[in-house]
Short mmCIF file of C-alpha atoms and ligand atoms in Angstrom, two decimals:
data_model
loop_
_atom_site.label_atom_id
_atom_site.label_comp_id
_atom_site.label_asym_id
_atom_site.label_seq_id
_atom_site.Cartn_x
_atom_site.Cartn_y
_atom_site.Cartn_z
CA MET A 1 19.60 72.18 -71.01
CA ASN A 2 22.70 73.00 -68.74
CA GLU A 3 25.78 70.51 -68.93
CA GLU A 4 24.42 68.31 -66.43
CA GLY A 5 21.52 67.68 -68.75
CA CYS A 6 18.74 69.33 -66.59
CA VAL A 7 16.78 72.35 -66.51
CA PRO A 8 15.80 73.62 -63.33
CA HIS A 9 12.25 75.47 -63.46
CA LEU A 10 14.14 78.78 -63.44
CA THR A 11 17.47 79.88 -64.77
CA ASP A 12 18.85 80.62 -61.23
CA VAL A 13 21.59 78.56 -59.69
CA VAL A 14 19.91 75.38 -57.65
CA LYS A 15 19.46 76.45 -54.06
CA GLN A 16 22.02 74.75 -51.70
CA LYS A 17 19.93 75.05 -48.54
CA SER A 18 16.35 75.03 -47.76
CA ILE A 19 17.12 78.29 -45.59
CA ASP A 20 17.77 79.82 -49.15
CA GLN A 21 14.45 79.12 -50.50
CA ARG A 22 11.14 81.44 -50.18
CA ALA A 23 7.95 80.64 -49.11
CA PRO A 24 5.62 78.92 -51.74
CA LEU A 25 2.84 81.36 -53.23
CA SER A 26 -0.73 79.98 -53.25
CA GLY A 27 -1.15 77.32 -55.59
CA GLU A 28 2.83 76.56 -55.92
CA PRO A 29 4.30 73.19 -54.98
CA LYS A 30 5.56 72.71 -51.46
CA CYS A 31 8.78 70.93 -50.48
CA VAL A 32 7.93 67.34 -49.17
CA ILE A 33 10.52 67.94 -46.61
CA CYS A 34 10.25 71.41 -45.33
CA ASN A 35 7.10 72.99 -46.79
CA ARG A 36 8.93 75.87 -48.51
CA TYR A 37 8.58 76.41 -52.32
CA GLY A 38 9.04 73.24 -54.16
CA GLU A 39 11.03 74.81 -56.86
CA TYR A 40 12.54 71.41 -58.27
CA ILE A 41 11.61 67.73 -58.75
CA CYS A 42 13.57 65.14 -57.62
CA ASP A 43 14.22 62.42 -60.13
CA GLU A 44 14.57 59.84 -57.69
CA THR A 45 11.33 60.05 -55.98
CA ASN A 46 9.24 62.70 -58.30
CA ASP A 47 8.76 64.58 -55.23
CA ASP A 48 8.54 68.53 -55.21
CA VAL A 49 11.89 69.49 -53.27
CA CYS A 50 12.78 73.04 -52.26
CA SER A 51 16.88 72.93 -52.24
CA LEU A 52 19.75 70.18 -52.59
CA GLU A 53 19.64 69.94 -48.91
CA CYS A 54 16.12 68.73 -48.81
CA LYS A 55 16.54 66.52 -51.63
CA GLU A 56 19.50 64.70 -49.64
CA THR A 57 17.41 64.73 -46.55
CA LEU A 58 14.35 62.92 -48.68
CA LEU A 59 16.71 60.19 -50.19
CA ARG A 60 18.43 59.51 -46.94
CA ARG A 61 14.76 59.12 -45.12
CA ILE A 62 13.62 56.82 -48.10
CA ASP A 63 16.87 54.42 -47.88
CA ASN A 64 16.05 53.58 -43.94
CA ALA A 65 12.44 53.46 -44.80
CA THR A 66 12.59 51.49 -47.71
CA ARG A 67 15.41 49.06 -46.08
CA VAL A 68 16.57 48.35 -49.64
CA VAL A 69 19.94 46.54 -49.63
CA ASP A 70 22.19 49.46 -49.79
CA ASN A 71 23.98 48.76 -53.29
CA ALA A 72 27.32 50.60 -53.26
CA ALA A 73 26.94 51.68 -56.76
CA ARG A 74 23.78 53.34 -55.49
CA VAL A 75 25.14 56.85 -54.54
CA PHE A 76 22.58 60.04 -54.65
CA PRO A 77 24.95 62.79 -56.36
CA ALA A 78 24.82 65.70 -54.17
CA THR A 79 25.20 67.80 -57.21
CA ASP A 80 22.18 69.40 -59.25
CA GLU A 81 22.46 67.09 -61.80
CA CYS A 82 19.65 65.14 -60.66
CA PHE A 83 16.93 68.21 -61.15
CA TYR A 84 15.16 68.02 -64.09
CA VAL A 85 11.55 69.09 -65.11
CA ARG A 86 9.08 66.12 -64.99
CA GLU A 87 9.02 64.82 -68.53
CA PRO A 88 5.70 63.04 -69.85
CA GLY A 89 6.11 59.15 -69.58
CA SER A 90 8.88 59.19 -67.25
CA SER A 91 7.29 58.55 -64.37
CA PHE A 92 6.20 55.19 -65.72
CA ASP A 93 10.02 54.37 -65.88
CA ASP A 94 10.59 55.56 -62.49
CA ALA A 95 7.83 53.33 -61.15
CA GLN A 96 8.90 50.38 -62.88
CA MET A 97 12.38 51.31 -61.54
CA LEU A 98 11.23 51.40 -57.96
CA ARG A 99 9.13 48.39 -58.00
CA ARG A 100 11.94 46.23 -59.36
CA LYS A 101 14.22 47.59 -56.69
CA LEU A 102 11.50 46.88 -53.83
CA GLU A 103 10.05 43.95 -55.52
CA ILE A 104 6.81 45.13 -55.81
CA HIS A 105 4.58 42.83 -58.12
CA VAL A 106 1.58 44.87 -59.76
CA GLN A 107 -1.12 43.06 -62.06
CA GLY A 108 -4.22 44.64 -63.09
CA GLN A 109 -6.59 43.50 -65.32
CA GLY A 110 -6.93 46.42 -67.83
CA ALA A 111 -7.17 48.34 -64.50
CA ALA A 112 -4.07 51.23 -64.54
CA VAL A 113 -2.04 50.83 -61.65
CA PRO A 114 -0.84 54.40 -60.19
CA PRO A 115 3.02 54.62 -59.60
CA PRO A 116 4.23 53.80 -55.87
CA ALA A 117 4.02 56.57 -53.91
CA LEU A 118 7.77 56.80 -52.08
CA THR A 119 6.44 59.40 -49.26
CA PHE A 120 2.86 59.87 -47.62
CA THR A 121 2.91 63.47 -48.32
CA SER A 122 2.66 62.54 -52.12
CA CYS A 123 -0.55 60.60 -51.95
CA GLY A 124 -2.68 63.40 -51.43
CA LEU A 125 -4.08 62.58 -47.81
CA PRO A 126 -5.70 65.27 -45.43
CA PRO A 127 -2.97 67.13 -43.55
CA LYS A 128 -4.09 65.86 -40.00
CA LEU A 129 -3.86 62.26 -41.29
CA LEU A 130 -0.06 63.16 -42.26
CA LEU A 131 0.28 64.43 -39.07
CA ASN A 132 -1.10 61.57 -37.22
CA LEU A 133 1.32 59.28 -39.51
CA GLU A 134 4.36 61.00 -38.48
CA THR A 135 3.10 60.69 -34.67
CA ALA A 136 2.56 57.54 -35.20
CA GLY A 137 6.57 57.04 -36.29
CA TYR A 138 5.49 56.17 -39.80
CA ASP A 139 8.08 58.15 -41.54
CA PHE A 140 7.69 56.56 -44.68
CA PRO A 141 5.48 54.01 -46.24
CA THR A 142 6.53 50.36 -46.57
CA PRO A 143 6.77 48.77 -49.77
CA ILE A 144 3.14 47.53 -49.58
CA GLN A 145 1.80 50.66 -48.46
CA MET A 146 3.75 52.42 -51.38
CA GLN A 147 1.70 50.43 -53.86
CA ALA A 148 -1.24 49.71 -52.19
CA ILE A 149 -2.40 52.83 -50.93
CA PRO A 150 -2.36 54.79 -54.14
CA ALA A 151 -4.34 51.96 -55.92
CA ALA A 152 -7.03 52.21 -53.05
CA LEU A 153 -7.11 55.67 -53.09
CA SER A 154 -7.74 55.73 -57.02
CA GLY A 155 -11.08 53.73 -55.96
CA LYS A 156 -9.63 50.40 -57.67
CA SER A 157 -10.33 47.03 -55.90
CA VAL A 158 -7.08 45.58 -54.63
CA LEU A 159 -5.83 42.10 -53.57
CA ALA A 160 -2.63 42.57 -51.51
CA SER A 161 0.11 40.20 -50.18
CA ALA A 162 3.34 40.98 -48.18
CA ASP A 163 5.13 39.42 -45.18
CA THR A 164 3.99 39.44 -42.12
CA GLY A 165 4.60 42.59 -39.99
CA SER A 166 5.10 44.50 -43.16
CA GLY A 167 2.27 47.32 -42.50
CA LYS A 168 -0.80 45.70 -44.49
CA THR A 169 -3.42 47.30 -42.01
CA ALA A 170 -2.21 50.93 -42.81
CA SER A 171 -2.22 49.83 -46.32
CA PHE A 172 -6.08 49.57 -46.26
CA LEU A 173 -6.62 51.98 -42.80
CA VAL A 174 -5.09 54.98 -44.68
CA PRO A 175 -7.03 55.04 -47.89
CA ILE A 176 -10.41 54.51 -45.55
CA ILE A 177 -9.55 57.19 -43.65
CA SER A 178 -8.85 59.39 -46.67
CA ARG A 179 -11.89 58.37 -48.29
CA CYS A 180 -14.18 59.04 -45.58
CA THR A 181 -13.06 62.42 -44.60
CA THR A 182 -13.03 63.58 -48.04
CA TYR A 183 -16.77 62.16 -48.51
CA ARG A 184 -17.83 63.77 -44.91
CA SER A 185 -16.50 67.02 -46.33
CA GLU A 186 -18.35 66.88 -49.85
CA TYR A 187 -21.82 65.46 -48.16
CA PRO A 188 -21.62 67.21 -44.94
CA SER A 189 -25.41 66.93 -44.18
CA ASP A 190 -25.44 63.06 -44.67
CA GLN A 191 -23.47 62.36 -41.24
CA ARG A 192 -24.59 59.30 -39.76
CA CYS A 193 -24.38 56.55 -42.34
CA PRO A 194 -21.43 54.02 -42.59
CA LEU A 195 -18.82 54.23 -45.23
CA ALA A 196 -16.46 51.12 -44.97
CA MET A 197 -16.16 47.96 -43.33
CA VAL A 198 -13.35 45.71 -42.10
CA LEU A 199 -13.89 41.80 -41.32
CA ALA A 200 -11.25 40.10 -39.60
CA PRO A 201 -11.18 36.62 -38.34
CA THR A 202 -10.29 37.05 -34.75
CA ARG A 203 -11.67 39.58 -31.77
CA GLU A 204 -8.38 40.51 -30.97
CA LEU A 205 -7.44 41.39 -34.66
CA CYS A 206 -10.42 43.45 -34.68
CA VAL A 207 -9.36 45.51 -31.47
CA GLN A 208 -6.16 46.00 -32.87
CA VAL A 209 -7.51 47.15 -36.33
CA GLU A 210 -10.01 49.63 -34.58
CA ASP A 211 -6.73 50.89 -32.13
CA GLN A 212 -4.83 51.88 -34.85
CA ALA A 213 -7.92 53.38 -36.91
CA LYS A 214 -8.72 55.76 -33.92
CA MET A 215 -4.94 56.73 -34.02
CA LEU A 216 -4.83 57.38 -37.41
CA GLY A 217 -8.11 59.09 -37.43
CA LYS A 218 -7.64 61.37 -34.50
CA GLY A 219 -8.66 64.77 -35.09
CA LEU A 220 -10.65 63.73 -38.24
CA PRO A 221 -14.45 63.26 -39.04
CA PHE A 222 -13.92 59.63 -38.62
CA LYS A 223 -15.47 57.76 -36.13
CA THR A 224 -15.37 53.68 -35.69
CA ALA A 225 -17.64 50.98 -34.26
CA LEU A 226 -16.24 47.40 -32.90
CA VAL A 227 -18.66 44.86 -33.75
CA VAL A 228 -17.34 41.37 -32.20
CA GLY A 229 -18.87 38.61 -30.27
CA GLY A 230 -18.33 38.39 -26.56
CA ASP A 231 -19.44 42.28 -25.77
CA PRO A 232 -23.02 43.40 -26.01
CA MET A 233 -24.65 44.13 -28.87
CA SER A 234 -26.70 46.96 -27.72
CA GLY A 235 -23.76 49.00 -26.90
CA GLN A 236 -22.60 48.09 -30.48
CA LEU A 237 -25.84 49.00 -32.27
CA TYR A 238 -25.78 52.22 -30.25
CA ARG A 239 -22.68 53.27 -31.34
CA ILE A 240 -23.50 52.81 -35.15
CA GLN A 241 -26.77 54.28 -34.62
CA GLN A 242 -25.06 57.64 -33.42
CA GLY A 243 -22.93 57.83 -36.81
CA VAL A 244 -19.85 56.13 -37.75
CA GLU A 245 -17.63 56.07 -40.83
CA LEU A 246 -15.66 52.31 -40.16
CA ILE A 247 -17.54 49.34 -38.90
CA ILE A 248 -14.60 46.83 -37.90
CA GLY A 249 -16.08 43.17 -36.98
CA THR A 250 -15.94 39.41 -37.04
CA PRO A 251 -18.38 38.10 -39.44
CA GLY A 252 -20.34 36.10 -37.06
CA ARG A 253 -21.57 39.22 -35.07
CA VAL A 254 -21.76 41.04 -38.08
CA VAL A 255 -24.43 39.01 -39.84
CA ASP A 256 -26.03 39.09 -36.55
CA LEU A 257 -26.25 42.45 -36.05
CA LEU A 258 -27.42 42.99 -40.19
CA ALA A 259 -29.95 40.31 -39.63
CA LYS A 260 -31.41 41.54 -36.41
CA HIS A 261 -31.50 45.48 -37.07
CA THR A 262 -32.01 47.98 -39.52
CA ILE A 263 -28.42 49.30 -40.63
CA GLU A 264 -27.96 51.85 -43.19
CA VAL A 265 -25.22 50.12 -45.69
CA ASP A 266 -25.80 51.50 -48.72
CA ASN A 267 -23.03 54.26 -48.52
CA ILE A 268 -20.56 51.48 -47.60
CA MET A 269 -18.00 52.40 -50.18
CA MET A 270 -14.94 50.16 -48.96
CA PHE A 271 -14.96 46.68 -47.99
CA VAL A 272 -11.93 45.42 -46.60
CA LEU A 273 -10.97 41.51 -45.81
CA ASP A 274 -7.90 41.49 -43.49
CA GLU A 275 -6.40 37.61 -43.67
CA VAL A 276 -8.48 37.37 -46.66
CA ASP A 277 -7.38 33.68 -47.36
CA CYS A 278 -8.66 32.80 -43.55
CA MET A 279 -11.87 34.62 -44.35
CA LEU A 280 -12.87 32.99 -47.52
CA GLN A 281 -12.11 29.42 -45.99
CA ARG A 282 -15.28 27.41 -44.88
CA GLY A 283 -16.79 28.54 -41.86
CA PHE A 284 -16.05 32.16 -42.58
CA ARG A 285 -16.79 32.32 -46.58
CA ASP A 286 -20.64 31.86 -46.36
CA GLN A 287 -21.24 34.74 -43.55
CA VAL A 288 -18.44 37.22 -45.74
CA MET A 289 -20.58 36.47 -48.76
CA GLN A 290 -23.78 37.10 -47.08
CA ILE A 291 -22.19 40.58 -45.79
CA PHE A 292 -20.89 41.57 -49.23
CA GLN A 293 -24.29 40.69 -50.95
CA ALA A 294 -25.73 43.32 -48.56
CA LEU A 295 -23.80 46.01 -49.69
CA SER A 296 -23.97 48.11 -53.20
CA GLN A 297 -20.98 46.87 -54.77
CA PRO A 298 -18.37 48.49 -52.63
CA GLN A 299 -14.58 48.87 -53.67
CA VAL A 300 -12.74 45.32 -52.39
CA LEU A 301 -9.64 45.59 -50.55
CA LEU A 302 -8.17 42.10 -49.67
CA PHE A 303 -5.02 41.62 -47.57
CA SER A 304 -2.94 38.88 -46.49
CA ALA A 305 0.85 37.44 -45.93
CA THR A 306 -0.49 34.14 -47.59
CA VAL A 307 -2.60 34.13 -50.95
CA SER A 308 -3.67 31.34 -52.81
CA SER A 309 -5.12 30.82 -56.39
CA GLU A 310 -8.24 30.21 -54.94
CA VAL A 311 -8.15 33.66 -53.17
CA GLU A 312 -7.46 35.38 -56.40
CA LYS A 313 -10.38 33.50 -58.26
CA VAL A 314 -12.82 34.26 -55.44
CA GLY A 315 -11.25 37.79 -54.83
CA GLY A 316 -11.85 38.48 -58.65
CA SER A 317 -15.76 37.36 -58.39
CA LEU A 318 -16.25 40.44 -55.69
CA ALA A 319 -15.08 43.07 -58.12
CA LYS A 320 -14.77 43.79 -61.47
CA GLU A 321 -11.43 45.11 -61.90
CA ILE A 322 -8.85 44.03 -59.16
CA ILE A 323 -5.32 44.95 -58.98
CA SER A 324 -3.08 42.57 -57.63
CA VAL A 325 -0.16 43.81 -55.40
CA SER A 326 2.47 41.50 -53.83
CA ILE A 327 5.98 42.46 -52.33
CA GLY A 328 8.83 39.77 -53.01
CA LYS A 329 8.35 36.17 -53.04
CA PRO A 330 4.83 35.06 -51.79
CA ASN A 331 3.46 32.67 -49.09
CA LYS A 332 6.92 32.81 -47.69
CA PRO A 333 7.71 32.86 -44.04
CA ASN A 334 8.99 36.55 -42.83
CA LYS A 335 13.07 36.18 -43.40
CA ALA A 336 13.37 38.26 -40.27
CA VAL A 337 12.36 35.35 -38.54
CA ASN A 338 14.93 33.03 -37.38
CA GLN A 339 13.50 29.25 -37.48
CA LEU A 340 15.00 26.57 -35.14
CA ALA A 341 13.29 23.27 -35.93
CA ILE A 342 13.85 20.57 -33.38
CA TRP A 343 12.67 17.10 -33.37
CA VAL A 344 10.74 16.20 -30.25
CA ASP A 345 8.70 13.00 -29.37
CA ALA A 346 5.14 14.18 -28.44
CA LYS A 347 5.99 12.69 -24.87
CA GLN A 348 8.99 14.54 -24.88
CA LYS A 349 7.63 18.10 -25.78
CA LYS A 350 6.69 19.48 -22.25
CA GLN A 351 10.08 18.53 -20.98
CA LYS A 352 11.65 20.19 -23.83
CA LEU A 353 9.56 23.53 -23.46
CA PHE A 354 10.67 23.81 -19.71
CA GLU A 355 14.14 22.93 -20.78
CA ILE A 356 14.00 26.34 -23.04
CA LEU A 357 12.42 28.13 -20.76
CA ARG A 358 14.85 27.69 -18.22
CA SER A 359 17.85 28.33 -20.37
CA GLN A 360 19.01 31.84 -20.25
CA ASN A 361 20.37 31.14 -24.19
CA HIS A 362 17.37 30.21 -25.11
CA PHE A 363 14.60 31.81 -23.45
CA ASN A 364 13.90 35.37 -24.96
CA PRO A 365 10.95 37.03 -23.19
CA PRO A 366 8.20 37.88 -23.61
CA ALA A 367 7.59 34.91 -25.68
CA VAL A 368 4.29 33.08 -27.12
CA VAL A 369 3.72 28.98 -27.01
CA TYR A 370 1.13 28.11 -29.93
CA VAL A 371 -0.67 25.05 -29.22
CA SER A 372 -3.42 23.50 -31.05
CA SER A 373 -6.13 23.18 -28.43
CA ARG A 374 -7.78 25.14 -25.89
CA VAL A 375 -7.74 22.83 -23.25
CA GLY A 376 -3.80 22.23 -23.82
CA ALA A 377 -3.52 25.87 -23.59
CA ASP A 378 -4.89 26.07 -20.38
CA LEU A 379 -3.13 22.71 -18.90
CA LEU A 380 0.20 23.85 -20.20
CA ALA A 381 0.19 27.31 -19.12
CA ASN A 382 -0.59 26.24 -15.43
CA ALA A 383 2.31 23.27 -15.93
CA ILE A 384 4.65 26.11 -17.09
CA THR A 385 3.83 28.48 -13.83
CA VAL A 386 4.22 25.44 -11.25
CA VAL A 387 6.99 23.42 -12.93
CA THR A 388 9.15 26.47 -14.05
CA GLY A 389 7.94 29.25 -11.41
CA ILE A 390 7.68 31.33 -14.64
CA LYS A 391 4.26 33.03 -14.99
CA ALA A 392 2.11 32.07 -17.93
CA LEU A 393 -1.21 32.60 -18.83
CA SER A 394 -3.45 31.15 -21.57
CA ILE A 395 -5.60 32.50 -24.32
CA HIS A 396 -8.17 31.11 -26.62
CA GLY A 397 -11.49 31.41 -28.10
CA GLU A 398 -13.36 29.89 -25.15
CA LYS A 399 -12.45 32.91 -22.90
CA PRO A 400 -15.01 35.75 -22.34
CA MET A 401 -13.71 38.60 -24.01
CA LYS A 402 -13.10 40.71 -20.76
CA GLU A 403 -10.78 37.66 -19.49
CA ARG A 404 -9.01 37.82 -22.86
CA ARG A 405 -8.48 41.71 -22.60
CA ASP A 406 -7.05 41.18 -19.27
CA VAL A 407 -4.62 38.33 -20.42
CA MET A 408 -3.40 40.58 -23.27
CA GLY A 409 -3.00 43.52 -21.11
CA SER A 410 -1.06 41.64 -18.68
CA PHE A 411 1.24 39.97 -21.48
CA LEU A 412 1.83 43.37 -23.55
CA GLY A 413 2.47 44.97 -20.29
CA GLY A 414 5.53 42.79 -19.22
CA GLU A 415 3.71 41.61 -16.04
CA VAL A 416 3.63 37.78 -17.86
CA PRO A 417 6.54 36.51 -19.39
CA VAL A 418 4.76 33.68 -21.58
CA LEU A 419 1.58 33.68 -23.49
CA VAL A 420 0.23 29.96 -24.38
CA SER A 421 -2.21 30.75 -27.38
CA THR A 422 -4.01 28.83 -29.66
CA GLY A 423 -4.32 30.33 -33.19
CA VAL A 424 -6.57 33.26 -31.58
CA LEU A 425 -3.45 34.75 -31.91
CA GLY A 426 -1.86 33.37 -34.99
CA ARG A 427 -2.65 35.97 -37.68
CA GLY A 428 -2.53 39.58 -37.78
CA VAL A 429 -2.20 40.60 -34.06
CA ASP A 430 0.61 42.90 -33.73
CA LEU A 431 2.67 41.61 -30.51
CA LEU A 432 4.99 44.21 -30.73
CA VAL A 433 7.25 43.39 -27.57
CA VAL A 434 7.21 39.70 -28.60
CA ARG A 435 10.39 38.39 -30.32
CA GLN A 436 10.00 34.77 -29.50
CA VAL A 437 7.57 32.28 -30.79
CA ILE A 438 7.69 28.70 -29.61
CA VAL A 439 5.45 26.48 -31.93
CA PHE A 440 4.69 23.42 -29.54
CA ASP A 441 2.23 21.79 -31.69
CA MET A 442 2.53 22.63 -35.76
CA PRO A 443 -0.50 24.18 -37.00
CA SER A 444 -2.48 22.30 -39.67
CA THR A 445 -1.42 24.12 -42.47
CA ILE A 446 2.03 25.63 -43.48
CA LYS A 447 0.20 29.00 -44.10
CA GLU A 448 -0.78 28.81 -40.47
CA TYR A 449 2.86 28.35 -39.85
CA ILE A 450 3.81 31.19 -41.55
CA HIS A 451 1.45 33.49 -39.81
CA VAL A 452 2.19 32.07 -36.71
CA ILE A 453 5.96 32.49 -36.54
CA GLY A 454 5.20 35.80 -38.33
CA ARG A 455 4.47 37.00 -34.85
CA ALA A 456 8.16 37.19 -33.70
CA SER A 457 8.76 39.64 -36.05
CA ARG A 458 7.29 43.28 -36.99
CA MET A 459 8.46 45.56 -39.69
CA GLY A 460 11.40 43.60 -40.34
CA GLU A 461 12.76 43.21 -36.65
CA LYS A 462 14.64 40.06 -35.90
CA GLY A 463 12.80 37.40 -34.08
CA THR A 464 13.15 33.55 -33.35
CA ALA A 465 10.74 30.79 -34.05
CA ILE A 466 11.55 27.55 -32.12
CA LEU A 467 9.27 24.80 -33.39
CA PHE A 468 8.75 21.27 -32.09
CA VAL A 469 8.39 18.76 -34.89
CA ASN A 470 7.79 14.99 -34.69
CA GLU A 471 6.29 12.07 -37.02
CA ASP A 472 2.46 13.54 -36.14
CA ASP A 473 3.41 16.10 -38.54
CA ARG A 474 4.25 13.72 -41.37
CA ASN A 475 1.44 15.40 -43.88
CA LEU A 476 3.33 18.71 -43.64
CA PHE A 477 6.79 17.73 -44.06
CA PRO A 478 7.68 18.38 -47.54
CA ASP A 479 6.13 22.00 -46.91
CA LEU A 480 7.60 22.70 -43.73
CA VAL A 481 11.13 21.48 -45.34
CA ALA A 482 10.54 23.98 -48.04
CA ALA A 483 9.82 26.95 -45.40
CA LEU A 484 12.83 25.93 -43.26
CA LYS A 485 15.13 26.06 -46.52
CA SER A 486 13.60 29.25 -48.00
CA SER A 487 14.91 30.76 -44.76
CA GLY A 488 18.28 29.10 -44.46
CA ALA A 489 17.31 27.38 -41.73
CA ALA A 490 19.02 24.04 -40.07
CA ILE A 491 16.67 20.85 -40.77
CA PRO A 492 16.49 17.91 -38.44
CA LYS A 493 18.06 14.82 -39.92
CA GLU A 494 14.95 12.77 -38.80
CA LEU A 495 12.97 15.56 -40.61
CA ILE A 496 14.92 14.81 -43.97
CA ASN A 497 14.72 11.21 -43.58
CA LEU A 498 11.26 11.27 -43.16
CA THR A 499 10.54 13.83 -45.85
CA SER A 500 11.86 11.48 -48.55
CA ARG A 501 10.00 8.44 -47.40
CA GLU A 502 6.63 10.52 -47.15
CA MET A 503 7.61 11.85 -50.41
CA HIS A 504 7.97 8.57 -51.90
CA ASN A 505 4.53 7.08 -50.12
CA LYS A 506 2.41 10.10 -51.66
CA LYS A 507 4.27 9.22 -55.02
CA LYS A 508 3.07 5.66 -54.53
CA ARG A 509 -0.31 6.72 -53.37
CA ARG A 510 -0.49 9.46 -56.38
CA VAL A 511 -0.28 6.42 -58.84
CA GLY A 512 -2.49 4.45 -57.21
CA HIS A 513 -0.18 1.32 -55.82
N1 LIG B 601 5.09 53.10 -42.34
C1 LIG B 601 5.51 52.54 -41.19
N2 LIG B 601 6.30 52.80 -40.62
C2 LIG B 601 6.70 52.35 -39.43
N3 LIG B 601 6.05 51.36 -38.86
C3 LIG B 601 4.81 50.98 -39.53
C4 LIG B 601 4.37 51.47 -40.74
N4 LIG B 601 3.65 50.78 -41.08
C5 LIG B 601 3.24 49.96 -39.87
N5 LIG B 601 4.02 49.87 -38.87
C6 LIG B 601 4.08 49.19 -37.55
O1 LIG B 601 4.48 48.13 -38.38
C7 LIG B 601 3.83 46.81 -37.44
C8 LIG B 601 3.37 45.82 -37.88
O2 LIG B 601 2.14 46.24 -39.11
P1 LIG B 601 0.97 45.29 -39.39
O3 LIG B 601 0.39 44.81 -38.06
O4 LIG B 601 0.19 46.43 -39.95
O5 LIG B 601 1.53 44.36 -40.09
P2 LIG B 601 1.11 43.16 -41.13
O6 LIG B 601 1.86 43.11 -42.55
O7 LIG B 601 -0.50 43.80 -41.28
O8 LIG B 601 1.42 42.22 -40.44
P3 LIG B 601 0.55 40.55 -40.33
O9 LIG B 601 0.57 39.80 -41.51
O10 LIG B 601 0.97 39.79 -39.01
O11 LIG B 601 -1.07 41.18 -40.24
C9 LIG B 601 3.23 47.95 -36.46
O12 LIG B 601 3.29 47.94 -35.00
C10 LIG B 601 2.60 48.86 -37.34
O13 LIG B 601 2.30 49.82 -36.41
#
């Protein structure tokens, strides 16, 4: 043991530069940064590194990637005192320390929860998948990915919740692609039947998940089939019959397809419900359970930014053992979204919206305006275009799939600065360019509100959400005040006065006056 209290693998002095290190012999560990011989283990991350230089590179990247609040006392010594031979049990303490720092909360019903992975390279992923992650700019996993990916790769079922825009999609796609690739290499003859299924509430979200799956699965034995309404079923069936690894669909169309055609689903080993709280609500739950019962006890991965005890209960019934992973405080608005609540009477909403859209200071295009009805979306988009001269389009469930794709293309391509949408874009859809959301009509629940304003921030980027609120929304006042307070947002005085009155009335109703 040298005076720094560490023992490098070998007795020689710790190498300073990566260039000083030799190439690894077969079977030797590789440096996670430069792939030279991973002679040392970094005590902060448990990763193999080849030199002090690579250790510092690794820690610098992690600091940026994990966006952990920079604590002045957290100084990574550039000396060799942090190198040690991994002692049994030390990884558990490291894992706990890391979870505390990143607010990763885990609960396992007896299921041993694997430690969080600080780098994708330490997850044992196929090299091509690692390359695709790097090409996508995913230098390091987000906190939810750090814990959910190792847990899912271990074969355990997972219920995961994390902020909107925090990388939940890759949290389930990476394990799916990895396990499908391994399966196909172990059973080369069995190349046709699907191995995984993802269900999501809207077509747009399914299209986005498939795009991300294709990007991450590029160059691997990994094909996808999109099974959503609005597109011909014959083409979807044909693609599945040609052999795919992953089916991504909306419950209604998947139930339809399974009812009308024989599709081999026995080998589906992973079943994902994205926006799980929405998927287990009335209207979706029966179809989801029908599909689940057609499968043979797959591993279950459940994801959402808002998860309730009801979801935990139903989730627990889908899998014998399930690991629960949550990041930060659950069911809270994304702190990166600056909320501005404005008290606006129903009749004044349009005028107020036109004022905002005409204002250089307040209008930050491209912006999404959320309304509660399909007709309202069409009418408001037309009114915006006519009155302000700013081109606006509308999108909702009544529009044919082709038109929905075209509208999304025009909006995300920057041709149209305002998109008026119903809840069809409320959840999960990654509107990368959007940093402003205007909630013209308050959604029916505070959870939907959290998802809607979450469109304004992805990966911690700052965004703004302007909310029109009035007496019509009185049933949500207490929850809305709490959501605004949790982000330090100002609360209109009308909302404060009426909330206390609403709370008083609720109390009276509760005691049966
Ligand atoms: N590890 C990563 N590094 C960099 N960018 C990432 C990483 N993981 C995901 N992203 C990007 O962050 C954005 C948000 O990811 P994603 O849509 O999966 O978030 P989400 O948590 O599913 O959001 P929501 O709750 O709204 O569905 C996407 O543009 C995605 O490409």
